[in-house]
Short mmCIF file of N, CA, C and O in Angstrom, two decimals:
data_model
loop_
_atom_site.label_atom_id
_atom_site.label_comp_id
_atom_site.label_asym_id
_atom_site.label_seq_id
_atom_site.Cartn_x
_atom_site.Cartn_y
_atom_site.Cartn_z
N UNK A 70 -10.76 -10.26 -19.94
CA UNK A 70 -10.38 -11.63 -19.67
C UNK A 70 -11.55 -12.35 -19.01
O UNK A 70 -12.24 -11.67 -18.25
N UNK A 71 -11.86 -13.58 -19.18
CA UNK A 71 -12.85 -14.48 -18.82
C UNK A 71 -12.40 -14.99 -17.41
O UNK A 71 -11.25 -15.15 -16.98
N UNK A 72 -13.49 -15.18 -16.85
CA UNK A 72 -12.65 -15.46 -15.56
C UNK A 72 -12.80 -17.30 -15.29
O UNK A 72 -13.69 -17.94 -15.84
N UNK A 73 -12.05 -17.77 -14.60
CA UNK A 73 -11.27 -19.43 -14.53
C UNK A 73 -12.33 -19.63 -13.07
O UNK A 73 -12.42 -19.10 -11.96
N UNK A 74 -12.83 -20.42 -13.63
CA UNK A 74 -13.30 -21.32 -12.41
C UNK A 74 -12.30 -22.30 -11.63
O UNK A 74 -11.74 -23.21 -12.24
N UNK A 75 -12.15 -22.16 -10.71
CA UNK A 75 -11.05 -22.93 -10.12
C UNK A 75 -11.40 -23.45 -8.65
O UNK A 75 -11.91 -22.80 -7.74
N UNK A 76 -10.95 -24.93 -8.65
CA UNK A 76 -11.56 -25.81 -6.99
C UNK A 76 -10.07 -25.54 -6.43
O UNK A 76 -9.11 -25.72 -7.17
N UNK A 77 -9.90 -25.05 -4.92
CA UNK A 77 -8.72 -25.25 -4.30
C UNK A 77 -8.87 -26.23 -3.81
O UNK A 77 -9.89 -26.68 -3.28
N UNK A 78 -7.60 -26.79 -3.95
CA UNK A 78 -7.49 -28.43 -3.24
C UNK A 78 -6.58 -28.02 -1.79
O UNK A 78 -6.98 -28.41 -0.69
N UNK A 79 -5.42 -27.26 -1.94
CA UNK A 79 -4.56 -26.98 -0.56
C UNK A 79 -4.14 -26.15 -0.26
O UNK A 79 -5.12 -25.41 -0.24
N UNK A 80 -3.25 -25.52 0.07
CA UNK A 80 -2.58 -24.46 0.81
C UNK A 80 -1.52 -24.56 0.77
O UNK A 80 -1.10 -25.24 1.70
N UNK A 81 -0.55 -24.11 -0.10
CA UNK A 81 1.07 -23.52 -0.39
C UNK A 81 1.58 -22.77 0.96
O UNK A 81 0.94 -22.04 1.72
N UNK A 82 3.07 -23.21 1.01
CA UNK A 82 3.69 -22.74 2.08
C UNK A 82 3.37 -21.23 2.40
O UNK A 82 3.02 -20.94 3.55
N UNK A 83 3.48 -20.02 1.20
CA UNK A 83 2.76 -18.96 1.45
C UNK A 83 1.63 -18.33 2.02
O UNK A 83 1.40 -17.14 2.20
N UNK A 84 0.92 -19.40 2.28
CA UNK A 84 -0.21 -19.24 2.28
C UNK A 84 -1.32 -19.26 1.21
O UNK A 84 -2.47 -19.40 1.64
N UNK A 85 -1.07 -19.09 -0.60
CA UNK A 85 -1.73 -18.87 -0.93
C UNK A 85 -2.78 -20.72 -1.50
O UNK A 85 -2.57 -21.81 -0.96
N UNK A 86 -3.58 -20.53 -2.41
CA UNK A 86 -4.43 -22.11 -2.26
C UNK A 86 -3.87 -21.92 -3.66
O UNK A 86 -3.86 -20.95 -4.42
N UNK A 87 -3.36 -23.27 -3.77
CA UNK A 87 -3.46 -23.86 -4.85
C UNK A 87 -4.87 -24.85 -5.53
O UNK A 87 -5.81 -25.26 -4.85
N UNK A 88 -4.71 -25.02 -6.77
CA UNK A 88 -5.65 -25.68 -7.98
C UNK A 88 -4.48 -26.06 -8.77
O UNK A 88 -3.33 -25.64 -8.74
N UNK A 89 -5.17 -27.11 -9.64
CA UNK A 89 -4.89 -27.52 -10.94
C UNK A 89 -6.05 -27.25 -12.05
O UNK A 89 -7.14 -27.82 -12.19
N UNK A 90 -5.50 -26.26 -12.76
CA UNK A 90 -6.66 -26.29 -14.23
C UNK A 90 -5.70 -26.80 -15.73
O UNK A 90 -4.52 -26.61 -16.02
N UNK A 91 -6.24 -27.15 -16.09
CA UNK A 91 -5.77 -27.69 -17.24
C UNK A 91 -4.14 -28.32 -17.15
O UNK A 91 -3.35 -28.00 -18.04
N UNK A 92 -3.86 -28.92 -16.40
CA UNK A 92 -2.63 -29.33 -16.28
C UNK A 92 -1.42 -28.30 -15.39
O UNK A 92 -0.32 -28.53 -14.90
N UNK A 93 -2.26 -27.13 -15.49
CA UNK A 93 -1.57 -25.75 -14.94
C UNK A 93 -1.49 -25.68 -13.28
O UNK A 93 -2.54 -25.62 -12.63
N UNK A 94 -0.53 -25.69 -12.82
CA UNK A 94 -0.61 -25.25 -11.02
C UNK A 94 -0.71 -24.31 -11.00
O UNK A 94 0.18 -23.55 -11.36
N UNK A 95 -2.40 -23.71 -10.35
CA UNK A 95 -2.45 -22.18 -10.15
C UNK A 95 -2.56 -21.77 -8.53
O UNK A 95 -3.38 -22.30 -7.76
N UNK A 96 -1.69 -20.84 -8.17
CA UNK A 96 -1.73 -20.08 -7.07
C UNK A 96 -2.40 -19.07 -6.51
O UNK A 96 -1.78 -18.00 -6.49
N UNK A 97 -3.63 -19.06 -5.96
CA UNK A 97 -4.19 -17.99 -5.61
C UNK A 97 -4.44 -17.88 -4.72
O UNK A 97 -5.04 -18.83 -4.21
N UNK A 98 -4.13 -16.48 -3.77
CA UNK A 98 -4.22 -15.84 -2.79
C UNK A 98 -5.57 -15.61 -2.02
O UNK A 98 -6.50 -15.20 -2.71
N UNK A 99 -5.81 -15.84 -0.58
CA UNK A 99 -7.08 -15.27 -0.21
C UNK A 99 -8.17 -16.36 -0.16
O UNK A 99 -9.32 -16.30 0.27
N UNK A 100 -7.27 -17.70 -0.89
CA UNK A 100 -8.42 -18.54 -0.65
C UNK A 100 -8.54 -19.39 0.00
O UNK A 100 -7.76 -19.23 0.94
N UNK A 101 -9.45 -20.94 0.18
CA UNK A 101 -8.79 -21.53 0.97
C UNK A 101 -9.55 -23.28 0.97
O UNK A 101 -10.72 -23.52 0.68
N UNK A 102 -8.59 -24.23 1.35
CA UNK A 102 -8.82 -25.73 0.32
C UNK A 102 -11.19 -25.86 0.58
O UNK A 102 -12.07 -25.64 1.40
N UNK A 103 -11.03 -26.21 -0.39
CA UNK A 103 -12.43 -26.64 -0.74
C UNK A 103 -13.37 -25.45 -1.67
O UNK A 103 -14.47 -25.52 -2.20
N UNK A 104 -12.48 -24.49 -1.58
CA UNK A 104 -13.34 -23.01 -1.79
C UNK A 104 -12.89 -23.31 -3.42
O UNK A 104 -11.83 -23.49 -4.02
N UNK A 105 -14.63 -23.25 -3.83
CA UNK A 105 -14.56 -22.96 -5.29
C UNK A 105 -14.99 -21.67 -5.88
O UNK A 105 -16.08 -21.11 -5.79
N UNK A 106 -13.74 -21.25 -6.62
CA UNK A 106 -13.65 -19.89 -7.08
C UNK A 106 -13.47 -19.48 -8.59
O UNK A 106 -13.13 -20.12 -9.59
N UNK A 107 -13.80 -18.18 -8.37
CA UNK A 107 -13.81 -17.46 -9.72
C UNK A 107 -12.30 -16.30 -9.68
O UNK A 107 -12.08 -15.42 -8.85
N UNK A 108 -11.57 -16.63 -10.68
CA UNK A 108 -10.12 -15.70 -10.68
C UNK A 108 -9.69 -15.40 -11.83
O UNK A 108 -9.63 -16.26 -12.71
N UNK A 109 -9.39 -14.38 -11.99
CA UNK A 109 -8.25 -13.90 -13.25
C UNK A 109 -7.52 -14.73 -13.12
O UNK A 109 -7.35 -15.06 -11.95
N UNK A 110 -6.70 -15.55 -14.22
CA UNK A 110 -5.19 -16.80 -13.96
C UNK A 110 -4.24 -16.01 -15.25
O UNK A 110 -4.41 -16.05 -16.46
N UNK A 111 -3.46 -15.47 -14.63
CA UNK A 111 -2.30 -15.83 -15.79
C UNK A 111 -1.18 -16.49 -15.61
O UNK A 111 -0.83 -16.63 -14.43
N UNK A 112 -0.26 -17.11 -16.74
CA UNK A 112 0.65 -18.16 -16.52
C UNK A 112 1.89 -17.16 -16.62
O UNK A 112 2.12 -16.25 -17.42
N UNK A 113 2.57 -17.63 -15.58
CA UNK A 113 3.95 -17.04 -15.10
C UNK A 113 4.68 -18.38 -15.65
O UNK A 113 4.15 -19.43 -15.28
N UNK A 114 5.53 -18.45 -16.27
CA UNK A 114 6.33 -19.62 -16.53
C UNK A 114 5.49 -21.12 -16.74
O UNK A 114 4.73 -21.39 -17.67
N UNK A 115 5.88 -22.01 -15.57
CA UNK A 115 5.24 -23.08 -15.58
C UNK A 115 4.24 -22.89 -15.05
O UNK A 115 3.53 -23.73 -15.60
N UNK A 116 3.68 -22.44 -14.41
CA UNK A 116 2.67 -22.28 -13.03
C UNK A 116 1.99 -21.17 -13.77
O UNK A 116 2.24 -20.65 -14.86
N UNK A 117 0.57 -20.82 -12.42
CA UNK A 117 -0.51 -20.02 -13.16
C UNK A 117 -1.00 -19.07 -11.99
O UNK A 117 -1.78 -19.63 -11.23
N UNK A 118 -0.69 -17.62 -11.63
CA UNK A 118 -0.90 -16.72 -10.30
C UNK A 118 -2.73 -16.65 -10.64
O UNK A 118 -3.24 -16.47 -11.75
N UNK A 119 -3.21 -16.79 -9.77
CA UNK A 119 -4.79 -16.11 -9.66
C UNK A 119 -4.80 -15.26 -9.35
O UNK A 119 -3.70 -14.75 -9.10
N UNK A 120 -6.34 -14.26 -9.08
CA UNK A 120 -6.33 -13.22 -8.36
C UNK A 120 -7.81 -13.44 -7.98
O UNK A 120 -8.50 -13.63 -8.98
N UNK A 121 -8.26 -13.46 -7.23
CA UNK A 121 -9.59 -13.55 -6.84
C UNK A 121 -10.72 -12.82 -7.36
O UNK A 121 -10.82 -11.67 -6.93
N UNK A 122 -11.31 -13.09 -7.92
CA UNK A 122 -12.52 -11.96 -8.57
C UNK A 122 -13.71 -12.55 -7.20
O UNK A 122 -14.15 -11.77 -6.35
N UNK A 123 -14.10 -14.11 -7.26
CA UNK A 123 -14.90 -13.93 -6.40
C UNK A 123 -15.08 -15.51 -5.98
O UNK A 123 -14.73 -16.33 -6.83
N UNK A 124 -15.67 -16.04 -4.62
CA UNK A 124 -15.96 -16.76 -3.76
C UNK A 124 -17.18 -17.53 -4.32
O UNK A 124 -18.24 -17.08 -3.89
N UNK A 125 -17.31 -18.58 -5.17
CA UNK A 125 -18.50 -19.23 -5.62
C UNK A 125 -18.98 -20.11 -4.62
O UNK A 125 -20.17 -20.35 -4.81
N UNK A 126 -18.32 -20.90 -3.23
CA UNK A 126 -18.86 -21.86 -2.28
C UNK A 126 -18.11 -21.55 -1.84
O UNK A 126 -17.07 -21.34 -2.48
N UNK A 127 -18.18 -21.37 -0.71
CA UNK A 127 -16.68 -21.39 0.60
C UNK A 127 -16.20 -22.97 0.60
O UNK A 127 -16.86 -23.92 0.17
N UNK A 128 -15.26 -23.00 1.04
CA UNK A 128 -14.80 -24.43 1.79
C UNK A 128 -14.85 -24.79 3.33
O UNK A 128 -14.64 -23.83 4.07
N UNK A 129 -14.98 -25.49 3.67
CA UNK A 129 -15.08 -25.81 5.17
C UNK A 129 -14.16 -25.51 5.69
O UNK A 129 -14.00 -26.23 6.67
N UNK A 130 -13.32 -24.70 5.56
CA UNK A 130 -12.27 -24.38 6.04
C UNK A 130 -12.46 -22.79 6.41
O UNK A 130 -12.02 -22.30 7.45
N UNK A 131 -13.35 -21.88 5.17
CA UNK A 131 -13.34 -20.46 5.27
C UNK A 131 -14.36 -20.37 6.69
O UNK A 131 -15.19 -21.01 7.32
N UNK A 132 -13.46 -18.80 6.65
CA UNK A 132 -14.02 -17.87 7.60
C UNK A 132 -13.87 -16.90 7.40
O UNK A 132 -13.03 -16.55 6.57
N UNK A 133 -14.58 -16.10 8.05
CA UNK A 133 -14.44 -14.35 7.88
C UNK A 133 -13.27 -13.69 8.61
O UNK A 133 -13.34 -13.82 9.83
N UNK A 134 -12.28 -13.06 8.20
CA UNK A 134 -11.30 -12.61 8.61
C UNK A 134 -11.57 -11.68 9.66
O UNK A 134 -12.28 -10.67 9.53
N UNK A 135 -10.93 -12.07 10.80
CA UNK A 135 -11.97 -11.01 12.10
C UNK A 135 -11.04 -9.29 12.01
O UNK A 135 -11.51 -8.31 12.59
N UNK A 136 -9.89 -9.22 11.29
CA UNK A 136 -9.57 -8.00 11.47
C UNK A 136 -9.92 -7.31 9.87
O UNK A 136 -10.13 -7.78 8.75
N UNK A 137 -9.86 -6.05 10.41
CA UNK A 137 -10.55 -4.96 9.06
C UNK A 137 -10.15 -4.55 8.34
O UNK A 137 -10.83 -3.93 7.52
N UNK A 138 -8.77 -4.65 8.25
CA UNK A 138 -7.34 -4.64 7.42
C UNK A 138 -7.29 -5.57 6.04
O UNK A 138 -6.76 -5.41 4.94
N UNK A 139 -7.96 -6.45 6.53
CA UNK A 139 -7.93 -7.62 5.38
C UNK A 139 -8.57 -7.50 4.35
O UNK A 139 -8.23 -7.76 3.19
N UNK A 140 -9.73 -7.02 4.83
CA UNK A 140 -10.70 -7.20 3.38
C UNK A 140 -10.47 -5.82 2.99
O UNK A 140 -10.08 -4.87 3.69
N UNK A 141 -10.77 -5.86 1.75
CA UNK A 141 -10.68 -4.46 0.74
C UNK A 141 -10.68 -3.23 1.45
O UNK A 141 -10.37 -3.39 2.63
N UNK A 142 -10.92 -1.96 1.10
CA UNK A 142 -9.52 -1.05 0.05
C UNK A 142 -8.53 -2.07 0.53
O UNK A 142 -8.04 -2.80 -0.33
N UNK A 143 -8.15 -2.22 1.77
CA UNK A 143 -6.42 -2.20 2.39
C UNK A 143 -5.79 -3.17 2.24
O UNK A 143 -4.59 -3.20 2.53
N UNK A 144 -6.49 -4.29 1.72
CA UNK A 144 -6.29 -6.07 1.14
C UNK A 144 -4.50 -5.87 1.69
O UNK A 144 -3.53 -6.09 0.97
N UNK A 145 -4.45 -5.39 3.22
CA UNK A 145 -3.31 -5.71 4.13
C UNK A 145 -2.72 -7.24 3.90
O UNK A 145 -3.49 -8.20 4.04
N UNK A 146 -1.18 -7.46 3.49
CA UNK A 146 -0.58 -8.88 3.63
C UNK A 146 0.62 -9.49 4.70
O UNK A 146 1.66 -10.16 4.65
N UNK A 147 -0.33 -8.75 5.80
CA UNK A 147 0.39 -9.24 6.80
C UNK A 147 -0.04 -10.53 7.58
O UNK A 147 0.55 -11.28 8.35
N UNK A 148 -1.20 -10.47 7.12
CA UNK A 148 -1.84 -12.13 7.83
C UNK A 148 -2.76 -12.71 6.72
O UNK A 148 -3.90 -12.37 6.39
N UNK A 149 -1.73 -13.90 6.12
CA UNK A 149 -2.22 -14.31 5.01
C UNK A 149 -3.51 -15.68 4.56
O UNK A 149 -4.04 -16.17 3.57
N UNK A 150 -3.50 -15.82 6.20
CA UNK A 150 -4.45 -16.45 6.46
C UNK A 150 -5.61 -16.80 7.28
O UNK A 150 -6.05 -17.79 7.85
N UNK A 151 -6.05 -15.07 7.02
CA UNK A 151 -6.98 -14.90 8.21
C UNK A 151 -8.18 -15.54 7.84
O UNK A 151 -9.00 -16.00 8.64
N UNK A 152 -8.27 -15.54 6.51
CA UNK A 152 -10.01 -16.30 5.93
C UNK A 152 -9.94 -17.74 6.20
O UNK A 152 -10.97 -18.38 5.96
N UNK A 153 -8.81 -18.40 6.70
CA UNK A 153 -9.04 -19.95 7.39
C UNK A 153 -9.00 -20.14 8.67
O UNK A 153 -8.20 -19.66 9.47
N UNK A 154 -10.03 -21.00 8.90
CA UNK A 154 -10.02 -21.44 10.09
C UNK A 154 -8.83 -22.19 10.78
O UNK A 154 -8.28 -23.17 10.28
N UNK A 155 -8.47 -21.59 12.01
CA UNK A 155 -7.38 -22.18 12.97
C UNK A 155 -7.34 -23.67 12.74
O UNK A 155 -6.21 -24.14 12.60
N UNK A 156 -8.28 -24.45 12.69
CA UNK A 156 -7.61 -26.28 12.62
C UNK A 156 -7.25 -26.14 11.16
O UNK A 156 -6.23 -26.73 10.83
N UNK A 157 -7.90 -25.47 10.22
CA UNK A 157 -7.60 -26.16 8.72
C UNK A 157 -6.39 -25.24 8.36
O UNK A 157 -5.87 -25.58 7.30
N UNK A 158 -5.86 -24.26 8.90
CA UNK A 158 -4.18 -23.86 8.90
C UNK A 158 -3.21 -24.65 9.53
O UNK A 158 -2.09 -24.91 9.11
N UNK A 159 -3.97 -25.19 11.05
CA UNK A 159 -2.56 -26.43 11.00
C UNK A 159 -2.74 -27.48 10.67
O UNK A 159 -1.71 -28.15 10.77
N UNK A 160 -3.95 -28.24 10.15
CA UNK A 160 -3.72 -29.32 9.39
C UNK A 160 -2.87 -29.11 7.60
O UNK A 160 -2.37 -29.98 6.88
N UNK A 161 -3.01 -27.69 7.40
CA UNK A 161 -2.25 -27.48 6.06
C UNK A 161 -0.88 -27.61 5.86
O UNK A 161 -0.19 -28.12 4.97
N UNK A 162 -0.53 -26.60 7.64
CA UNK A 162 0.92 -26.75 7.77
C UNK A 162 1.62 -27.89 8.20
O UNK A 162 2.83 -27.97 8.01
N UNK A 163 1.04 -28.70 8.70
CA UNK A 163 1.33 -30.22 9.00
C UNK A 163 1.51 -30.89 7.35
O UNK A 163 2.44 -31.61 6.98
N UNK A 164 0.67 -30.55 6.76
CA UNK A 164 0.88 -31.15 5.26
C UNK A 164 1.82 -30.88 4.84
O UNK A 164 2.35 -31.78 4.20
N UNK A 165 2.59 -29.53 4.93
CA UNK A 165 3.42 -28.84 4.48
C UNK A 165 4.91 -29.53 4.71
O UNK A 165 5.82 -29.73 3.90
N UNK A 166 4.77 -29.87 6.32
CA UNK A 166 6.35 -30.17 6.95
C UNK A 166 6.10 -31.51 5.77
O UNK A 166 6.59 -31.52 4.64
N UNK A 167 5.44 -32.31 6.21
CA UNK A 167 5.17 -34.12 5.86
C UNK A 167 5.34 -33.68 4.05
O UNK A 167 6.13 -34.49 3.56
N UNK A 168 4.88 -32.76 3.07
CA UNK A 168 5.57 -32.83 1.87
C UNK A 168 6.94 -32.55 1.64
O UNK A 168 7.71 -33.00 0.80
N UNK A 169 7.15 -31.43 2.88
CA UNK A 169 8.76 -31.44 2.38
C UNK A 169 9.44 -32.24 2.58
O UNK A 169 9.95 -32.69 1.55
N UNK A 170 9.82 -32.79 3.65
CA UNK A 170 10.45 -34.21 3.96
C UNK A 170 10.35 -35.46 2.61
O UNK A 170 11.26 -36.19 2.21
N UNK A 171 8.91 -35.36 2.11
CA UNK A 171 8.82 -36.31 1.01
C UNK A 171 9.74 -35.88 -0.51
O UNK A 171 10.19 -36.64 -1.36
N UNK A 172 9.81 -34.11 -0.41
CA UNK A 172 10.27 -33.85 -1.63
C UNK A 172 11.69 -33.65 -1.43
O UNK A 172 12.50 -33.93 -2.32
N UNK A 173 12.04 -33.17 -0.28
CA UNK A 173 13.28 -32.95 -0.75
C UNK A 173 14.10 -33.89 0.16
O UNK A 173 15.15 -34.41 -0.22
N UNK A 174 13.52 -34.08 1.46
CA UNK A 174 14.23 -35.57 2.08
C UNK A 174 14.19 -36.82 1.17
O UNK A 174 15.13 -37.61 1.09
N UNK A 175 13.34 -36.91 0.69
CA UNK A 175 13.08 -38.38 0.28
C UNK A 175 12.09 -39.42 1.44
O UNK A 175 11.52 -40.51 1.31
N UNK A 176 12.22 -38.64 2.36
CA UNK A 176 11.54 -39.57 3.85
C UNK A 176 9.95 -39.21 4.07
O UNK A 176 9.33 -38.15 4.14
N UNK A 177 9.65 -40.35 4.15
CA UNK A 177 8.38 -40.72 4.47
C UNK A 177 8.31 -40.30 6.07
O UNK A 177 9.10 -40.94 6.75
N UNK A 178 7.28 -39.07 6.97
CA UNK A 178 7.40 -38.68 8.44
C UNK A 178 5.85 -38.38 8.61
O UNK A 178 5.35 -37.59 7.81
N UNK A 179 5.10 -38.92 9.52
CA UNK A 179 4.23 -38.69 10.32
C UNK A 179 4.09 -37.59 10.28
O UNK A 179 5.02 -36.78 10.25
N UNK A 180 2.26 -37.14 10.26
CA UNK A 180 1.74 -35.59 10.36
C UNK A 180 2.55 -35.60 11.61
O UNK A 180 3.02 -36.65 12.07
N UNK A 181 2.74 -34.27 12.24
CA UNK A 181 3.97 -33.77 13.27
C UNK A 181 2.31 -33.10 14.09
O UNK A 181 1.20 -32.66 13.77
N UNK A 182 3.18 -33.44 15.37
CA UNK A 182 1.96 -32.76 16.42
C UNK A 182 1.77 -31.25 16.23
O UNK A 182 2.51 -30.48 15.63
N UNK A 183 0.71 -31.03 16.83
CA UNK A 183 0.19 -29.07 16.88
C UNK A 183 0.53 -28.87 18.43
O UNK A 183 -0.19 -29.36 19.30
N UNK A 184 1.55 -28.19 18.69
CA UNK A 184 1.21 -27.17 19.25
C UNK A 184 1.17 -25.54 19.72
O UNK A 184 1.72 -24.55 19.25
N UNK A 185 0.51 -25.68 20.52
CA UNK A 185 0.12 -23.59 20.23
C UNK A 185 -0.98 -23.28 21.02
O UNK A 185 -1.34 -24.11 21.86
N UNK A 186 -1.74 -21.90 20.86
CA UNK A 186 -2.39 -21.06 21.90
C UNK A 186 -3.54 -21.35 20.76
O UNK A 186 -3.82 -22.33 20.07
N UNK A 187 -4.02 -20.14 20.90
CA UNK A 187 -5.32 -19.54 20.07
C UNK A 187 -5.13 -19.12 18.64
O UNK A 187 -5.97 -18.59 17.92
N UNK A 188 -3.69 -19.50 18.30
CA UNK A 188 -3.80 -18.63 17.06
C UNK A 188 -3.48 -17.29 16.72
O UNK A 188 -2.87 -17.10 15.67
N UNK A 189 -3.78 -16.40 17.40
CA UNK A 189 -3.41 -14.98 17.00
C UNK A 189 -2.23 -14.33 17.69
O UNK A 189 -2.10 -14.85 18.80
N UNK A 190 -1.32 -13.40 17.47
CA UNK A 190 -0.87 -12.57 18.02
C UNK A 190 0.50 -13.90 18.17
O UNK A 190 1.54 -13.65 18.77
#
C-alpha cells in the first residue's frame, strides 16, 4: 500500500488527529494538529483510520513523549496524548466542549476556561 500524505488540522475527542483527504475524514492516532504526515489510511465506512508510518514536519504542538512506554515496541494506550504539548491539549479540548454544544446543543458557548496543575498524573 502507498502511503497518504496527510496535514492534521485537530484533535478528536479520543485523542486521535484528524485530516481530510479527498473528501474522506481520516483518524489517526499519535499525531498531532499541524503535523504533516505519512500513514497507511483505510476506509472504515464513511471515515478513513490511519496508522502512522511516519512524522514528515511536526506541528507546533508536538513533543516528545517524556515516558518510555509510548514510543515503540510497547506503543502503550494509556496516555494518548503524550506527543502534545500541555497548552495545545487544552486548547483542543476547549474546542471539543465549544463543538459539542454546537453539534448536538445547537448553542453557540464561549471557549470554557482551563483549569488544572501540570498536566500529568
Amino acid at each position: 500500500m502507498t502511503p497518504t500524505r496527510l496535514t492534521i488540522d485537530s484533535l478528536a475527542a479520543g485523542g486521535d488527529g484528524v485530516a481530510r483527504h479527498e473528501g474522506l475524514v481520516v483518524f489517526t492516532p499519535r499525531t498531532a494538529p499541524g503535523d504533516e504526515v505519512d500513514a497507511d489510511v483505510r476506509v472504515e465506512g464513511r471515515v478513513g483510520r490511519g496508522t502512522l508510518l511516519r512524522v514528515v514536519h511536526a506541528g507546533p504542538g508536538r513533543v516528545e513523549a517524556p515516558c518510555p512506554h509510548y514510543q515503540a515496541p510497547d506503543r502503550c494506550g494509556g496516555c494518548q496524548l503524550q506527543h502534545v504539548a500541555l497548552d495545545a491539549q487544552r486548547e483542543a479540548k476547549q474546542r471539543m466542549v465549544v463543538d459539542a454544544f454546537a453539534r448536538i446543543a445547537k448553542r453557540t458557548v464561549p471557549l470554557p476556561a482551563i483549569h488544572g496543575g501540570d498536566g500529568w498524573r
